[in-house]
Tab-separated table of C-alpha atoms in Angstrom:
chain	number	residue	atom	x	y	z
A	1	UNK	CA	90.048	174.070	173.754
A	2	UNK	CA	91.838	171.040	174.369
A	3	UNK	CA	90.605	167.808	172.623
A	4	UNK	CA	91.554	164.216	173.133
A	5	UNK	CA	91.543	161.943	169.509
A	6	UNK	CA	91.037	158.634	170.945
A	7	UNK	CA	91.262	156.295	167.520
A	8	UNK	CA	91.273	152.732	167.745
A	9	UNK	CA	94.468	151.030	169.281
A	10	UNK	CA	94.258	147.777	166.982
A	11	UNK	CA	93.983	147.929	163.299
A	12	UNK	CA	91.222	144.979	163.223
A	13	UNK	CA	89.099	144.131	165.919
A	14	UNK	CA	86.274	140.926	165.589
A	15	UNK	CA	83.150	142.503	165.409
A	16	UNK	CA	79.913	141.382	167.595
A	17	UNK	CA	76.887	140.481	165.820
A	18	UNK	CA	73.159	142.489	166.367
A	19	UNK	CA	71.197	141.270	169.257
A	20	UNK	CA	67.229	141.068	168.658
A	21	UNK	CA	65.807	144.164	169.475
A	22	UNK	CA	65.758	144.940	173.131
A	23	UNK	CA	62.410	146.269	172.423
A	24	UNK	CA	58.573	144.795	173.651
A	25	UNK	CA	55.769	146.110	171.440
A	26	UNK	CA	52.843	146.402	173.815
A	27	UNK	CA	50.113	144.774	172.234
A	28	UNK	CA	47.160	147.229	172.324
A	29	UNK	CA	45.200	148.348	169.385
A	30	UNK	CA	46.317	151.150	167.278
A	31	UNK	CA	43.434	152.804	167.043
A	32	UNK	CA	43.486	153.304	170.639
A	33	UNK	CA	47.002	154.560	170.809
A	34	UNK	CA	46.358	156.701	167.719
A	35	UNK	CA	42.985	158.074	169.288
A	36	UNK	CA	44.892	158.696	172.734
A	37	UNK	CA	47.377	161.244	170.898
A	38	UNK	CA	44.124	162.601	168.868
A	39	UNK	CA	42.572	164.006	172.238
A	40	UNK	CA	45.991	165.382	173.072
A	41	UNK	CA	47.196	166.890	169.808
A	42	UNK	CA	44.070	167.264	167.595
A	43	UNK	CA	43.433	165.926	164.407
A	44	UNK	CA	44.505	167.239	160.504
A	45	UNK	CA	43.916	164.721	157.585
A	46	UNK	CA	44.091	160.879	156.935
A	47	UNK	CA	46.521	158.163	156.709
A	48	UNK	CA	46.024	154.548	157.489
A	49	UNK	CA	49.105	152.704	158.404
A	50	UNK	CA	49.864	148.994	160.077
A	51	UNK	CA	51.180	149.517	163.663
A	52	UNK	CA	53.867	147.262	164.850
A	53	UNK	CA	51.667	144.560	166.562
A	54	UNK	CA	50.231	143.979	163.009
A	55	UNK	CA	46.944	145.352	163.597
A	56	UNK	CA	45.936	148.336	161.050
A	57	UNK	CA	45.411	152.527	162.642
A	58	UNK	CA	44.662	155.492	161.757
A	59	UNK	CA	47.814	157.984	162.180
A	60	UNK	CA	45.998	161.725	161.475
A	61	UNK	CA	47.864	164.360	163.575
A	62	UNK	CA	47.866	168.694	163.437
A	63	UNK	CA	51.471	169.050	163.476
A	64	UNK	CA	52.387	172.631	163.521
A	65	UNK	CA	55.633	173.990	165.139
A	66	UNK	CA	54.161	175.103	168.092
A	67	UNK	CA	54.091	171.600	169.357
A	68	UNK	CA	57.725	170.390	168.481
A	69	UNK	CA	59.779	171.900	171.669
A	70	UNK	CA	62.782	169.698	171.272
A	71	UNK	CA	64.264	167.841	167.812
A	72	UNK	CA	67.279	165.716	167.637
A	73	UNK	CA	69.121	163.744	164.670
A	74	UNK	CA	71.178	160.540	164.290
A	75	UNK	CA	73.920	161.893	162.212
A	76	UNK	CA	75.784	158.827	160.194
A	77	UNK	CA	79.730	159.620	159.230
A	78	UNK	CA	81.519	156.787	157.841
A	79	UNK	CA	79.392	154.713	159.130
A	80	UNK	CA	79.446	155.627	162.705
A	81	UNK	CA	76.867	157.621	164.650
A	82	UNK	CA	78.439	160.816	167.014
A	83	UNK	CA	76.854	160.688	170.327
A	84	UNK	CA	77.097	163.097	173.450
A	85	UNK	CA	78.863	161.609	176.421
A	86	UNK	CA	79.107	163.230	179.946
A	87	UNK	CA	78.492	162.658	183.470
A	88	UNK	CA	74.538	162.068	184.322
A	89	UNK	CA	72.895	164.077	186.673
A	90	UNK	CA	73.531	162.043	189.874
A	91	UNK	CA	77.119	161.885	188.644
A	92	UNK	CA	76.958	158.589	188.981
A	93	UNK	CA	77.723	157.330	185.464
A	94	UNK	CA	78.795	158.880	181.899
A	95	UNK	CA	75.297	159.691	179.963
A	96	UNK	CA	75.196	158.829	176.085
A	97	UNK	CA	72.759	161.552	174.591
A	98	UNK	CA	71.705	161.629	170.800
A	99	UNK	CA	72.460	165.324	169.225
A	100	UNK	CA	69.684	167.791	169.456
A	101	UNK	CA	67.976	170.426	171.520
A	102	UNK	CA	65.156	172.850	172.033
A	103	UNK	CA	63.604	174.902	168.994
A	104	UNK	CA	64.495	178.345	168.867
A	105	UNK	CA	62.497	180.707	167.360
A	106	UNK	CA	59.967	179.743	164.216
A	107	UNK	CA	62.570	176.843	163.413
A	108	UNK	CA	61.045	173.735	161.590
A	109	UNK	CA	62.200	170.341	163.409
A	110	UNK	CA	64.758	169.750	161.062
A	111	UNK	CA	66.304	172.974	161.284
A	112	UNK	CA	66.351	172.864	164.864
A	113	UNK	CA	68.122	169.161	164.472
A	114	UNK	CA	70.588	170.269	161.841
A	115	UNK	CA	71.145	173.656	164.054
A	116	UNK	CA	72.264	171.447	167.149
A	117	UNK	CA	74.161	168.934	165.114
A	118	UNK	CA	76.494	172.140	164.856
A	119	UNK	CA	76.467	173.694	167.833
A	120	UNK	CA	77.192	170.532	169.602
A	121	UNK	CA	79.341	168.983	167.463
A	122	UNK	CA	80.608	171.242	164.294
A	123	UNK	CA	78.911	169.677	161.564
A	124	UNK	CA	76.594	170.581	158.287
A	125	UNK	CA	74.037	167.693	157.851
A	126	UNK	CA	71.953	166.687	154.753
A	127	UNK	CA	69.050	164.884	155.397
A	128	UNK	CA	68.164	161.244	154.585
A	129	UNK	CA	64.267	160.265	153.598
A	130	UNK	CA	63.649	157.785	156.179
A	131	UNK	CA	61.871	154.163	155.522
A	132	UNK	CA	59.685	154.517	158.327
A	133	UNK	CA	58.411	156.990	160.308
A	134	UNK	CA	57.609	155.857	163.645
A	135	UNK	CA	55.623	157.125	166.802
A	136	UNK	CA	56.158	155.945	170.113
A	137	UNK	CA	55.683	158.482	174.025
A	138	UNK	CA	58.350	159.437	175.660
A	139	UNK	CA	57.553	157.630	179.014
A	140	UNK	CA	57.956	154.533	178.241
A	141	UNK	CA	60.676	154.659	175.374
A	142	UNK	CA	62.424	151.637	177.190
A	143	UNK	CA	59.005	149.453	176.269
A	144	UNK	CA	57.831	151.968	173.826
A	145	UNK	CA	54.557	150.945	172.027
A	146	UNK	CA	55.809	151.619	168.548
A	147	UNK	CA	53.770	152.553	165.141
A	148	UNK	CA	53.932	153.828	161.743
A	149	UNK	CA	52.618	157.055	161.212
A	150	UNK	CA	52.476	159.953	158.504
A	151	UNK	CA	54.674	163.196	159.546
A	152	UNK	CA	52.501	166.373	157.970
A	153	UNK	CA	54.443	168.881	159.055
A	154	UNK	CA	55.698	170.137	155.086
A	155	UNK	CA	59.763	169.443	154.649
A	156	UNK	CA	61.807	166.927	155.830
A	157	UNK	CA	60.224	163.762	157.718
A	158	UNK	CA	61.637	162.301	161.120
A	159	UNK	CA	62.212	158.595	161.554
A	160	UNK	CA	60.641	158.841	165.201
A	161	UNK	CA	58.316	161.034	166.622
A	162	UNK	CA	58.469	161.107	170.625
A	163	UNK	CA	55.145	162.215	172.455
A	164	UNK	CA	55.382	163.472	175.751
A	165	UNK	CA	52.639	161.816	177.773
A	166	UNK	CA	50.386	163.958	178.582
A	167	UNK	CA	51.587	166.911	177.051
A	168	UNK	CA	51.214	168.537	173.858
A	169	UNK	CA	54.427	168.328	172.880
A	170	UNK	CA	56.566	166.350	170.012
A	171	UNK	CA	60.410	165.781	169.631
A	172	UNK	CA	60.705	164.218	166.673
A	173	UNK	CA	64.136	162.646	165.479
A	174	UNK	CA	65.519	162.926	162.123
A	175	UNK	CA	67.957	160.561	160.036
A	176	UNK	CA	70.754	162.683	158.346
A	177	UNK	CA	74.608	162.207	156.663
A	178	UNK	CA	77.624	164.244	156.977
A	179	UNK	CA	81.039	164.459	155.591
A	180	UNK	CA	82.655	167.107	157.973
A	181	UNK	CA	85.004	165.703	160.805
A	182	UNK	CA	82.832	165.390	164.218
A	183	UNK	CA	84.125	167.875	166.707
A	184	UNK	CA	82.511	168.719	170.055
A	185	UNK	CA	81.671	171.782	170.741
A	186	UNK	CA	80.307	175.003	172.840
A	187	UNK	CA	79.443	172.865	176.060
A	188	UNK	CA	79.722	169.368	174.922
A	189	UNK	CA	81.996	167.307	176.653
A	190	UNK	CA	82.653	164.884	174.576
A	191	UNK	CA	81.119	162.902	171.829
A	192	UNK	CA	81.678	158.704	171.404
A	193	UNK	CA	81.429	157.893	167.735
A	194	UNK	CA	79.539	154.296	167.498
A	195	UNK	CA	79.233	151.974	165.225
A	196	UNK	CA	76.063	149.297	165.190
A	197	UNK	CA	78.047	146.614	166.809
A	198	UNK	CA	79.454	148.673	169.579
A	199	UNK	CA	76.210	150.174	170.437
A	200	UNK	CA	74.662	146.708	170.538
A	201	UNK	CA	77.483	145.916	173.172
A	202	UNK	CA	76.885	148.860	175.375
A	203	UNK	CA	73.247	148.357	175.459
A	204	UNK	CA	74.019	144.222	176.099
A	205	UNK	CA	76.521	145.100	178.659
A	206	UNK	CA	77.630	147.079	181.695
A	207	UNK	CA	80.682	148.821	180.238
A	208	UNK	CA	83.587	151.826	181.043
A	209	UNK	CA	84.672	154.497	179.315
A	210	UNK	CA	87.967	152.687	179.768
A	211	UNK	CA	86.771	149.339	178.222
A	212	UNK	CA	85.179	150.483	175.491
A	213	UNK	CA	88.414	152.374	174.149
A	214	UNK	CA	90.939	149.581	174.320
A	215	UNK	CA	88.344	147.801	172.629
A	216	UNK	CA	88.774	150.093	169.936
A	217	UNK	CA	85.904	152.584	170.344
A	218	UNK	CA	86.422	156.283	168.803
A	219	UNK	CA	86.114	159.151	171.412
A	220	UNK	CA	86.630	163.084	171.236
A	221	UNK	CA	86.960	164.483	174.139
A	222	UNK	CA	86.911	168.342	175.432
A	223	UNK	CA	87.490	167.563	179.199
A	224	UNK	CA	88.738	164.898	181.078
A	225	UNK	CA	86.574	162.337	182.095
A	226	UNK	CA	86.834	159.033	184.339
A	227	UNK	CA	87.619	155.581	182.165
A	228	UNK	CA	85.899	154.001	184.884
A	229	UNK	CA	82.914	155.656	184.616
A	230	UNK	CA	80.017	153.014	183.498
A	231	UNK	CA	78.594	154.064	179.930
A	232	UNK	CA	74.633	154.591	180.661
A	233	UNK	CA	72.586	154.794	177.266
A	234	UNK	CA	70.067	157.367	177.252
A	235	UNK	CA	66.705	155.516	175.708
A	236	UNK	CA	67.495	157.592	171.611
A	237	UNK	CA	71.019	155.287	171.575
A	238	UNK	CA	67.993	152.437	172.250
A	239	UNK	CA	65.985	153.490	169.788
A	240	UNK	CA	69.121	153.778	167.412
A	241	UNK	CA	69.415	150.099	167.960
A	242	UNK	CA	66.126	149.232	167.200
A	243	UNK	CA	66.059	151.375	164.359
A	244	UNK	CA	69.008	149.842	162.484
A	245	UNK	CA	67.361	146.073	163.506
A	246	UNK	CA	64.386	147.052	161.734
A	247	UNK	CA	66.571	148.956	158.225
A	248	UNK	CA	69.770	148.030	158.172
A	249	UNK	CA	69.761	149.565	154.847
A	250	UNK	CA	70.344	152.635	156.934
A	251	UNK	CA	73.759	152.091	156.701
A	252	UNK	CA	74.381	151.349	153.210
């Protein structure tokens, strides 16, 4: 397996601040977003929370395993979060996907997200207690209609929770730390490790491959692929952002 170490070039670079979230709350009642997911999920227990819009919902969900198909994790090392990078499906750009996967077996979320941190890029995670946990459906996760919400599933709770529209199906998105060396594996390509600055430039600005290492971005790479292919964020490198606008204790 060949891999490509692409460090940065220059030992200081200036650093670009956070733009405000890219984000649009719609403004609708919680209530009725909570009640929505109700009549698609079902309902177990009781937990009022304050949606995003400032209004105050009920967020009482059955969460069993049987409705979490996919998990994924934002995996900080030394301050930077590994993301997957390839060519999109029209081949038209180089994708930036979050880490994660579909459940196996009777696997929990989090062991499905800690399972696919390894498999697709060799490393043990611990997980981090998140400040929020936040719901939001996968349709719209460009404009997603954000809100807080309990997780009841028993272990470790997600920082988002994606609903499919229309589906009964979760993918909920865990926060974790690791101190192993990222390396892509099985059938990744290649994985861009991003700080918070330089994914606030990608998602402010069309940008290569090529550009974003001699600006001193951090790349592993399995196979070649173009430097002038335009990064595309998937909408989880979004969410990322908006995540780390809302706690940038994250980080610390």
């Amino acid at each position: 397996m060949k891999i490509q170490w692409h460090l940065p070039r220059e030992p200081g670079r200036q650093l670009l601040i956070f733009r405000k979230a890219d984000f649009s709350v719609i403004q609708k009642s919680g209530n009725e977003y909570v009640n929505n997911i109700r009549q698609q999920i079902g309902r177990h227990g009781r937990n009022d929370g304050r949606g995003l819009d400032g209004r105050k919902g009920e967020s009482d969900f059955k969460i069993t395993n049987e409705v979490i198909v996919t998990a994924g994790v934002y995996v900080r090392v030394q301050g930077r979060f590994p993301f997957q990078i390839g060519p999109n499906r029209a081949g038209t750009a180089l994708g930036i996907v979050r880490l994660g996967g579909h459940r196996e077996g009777r696997e929990t979320g989090w062991q499905c997200a800690a399972r696919e941190a390894h498999e697709e890029a060799s490393l043990q995670v611990s997980p981090v207690p998140p400040p929020r946990t936040y719901w939001y459906e996968t349709a719209v996760a460009d404009t997603p209609a954000l809100f807080e919400g309990a997780w009841l599933e028993e272990g470790v709770a997600p920082i988002l929770i994606g609903r499919h529209l229309n589906r009964h199906n979760l993918t909920p998105i865990y926060l974790a730390v690791s101190q192993d060396k990222p390396v892509p594996a099985h059938e990744t390509k290649g994985l861009l490790l991003l700080s918070p600055e330089e994914i606030s430039t990608i998602l402010s600005k069309e940008i290569t491959l090529g550009q974003y290492l001699d600006a001193g971005g951090k790349a592993l790479l399995r196979v070649d692929l173009p430097l002038n292919g335009r990064l595309q964020p998937f909408p989880h490198l979004r969410l990322l952002h908006w995540v780390l606008t809302q706690h940038p204790e994250i980080l610390s």
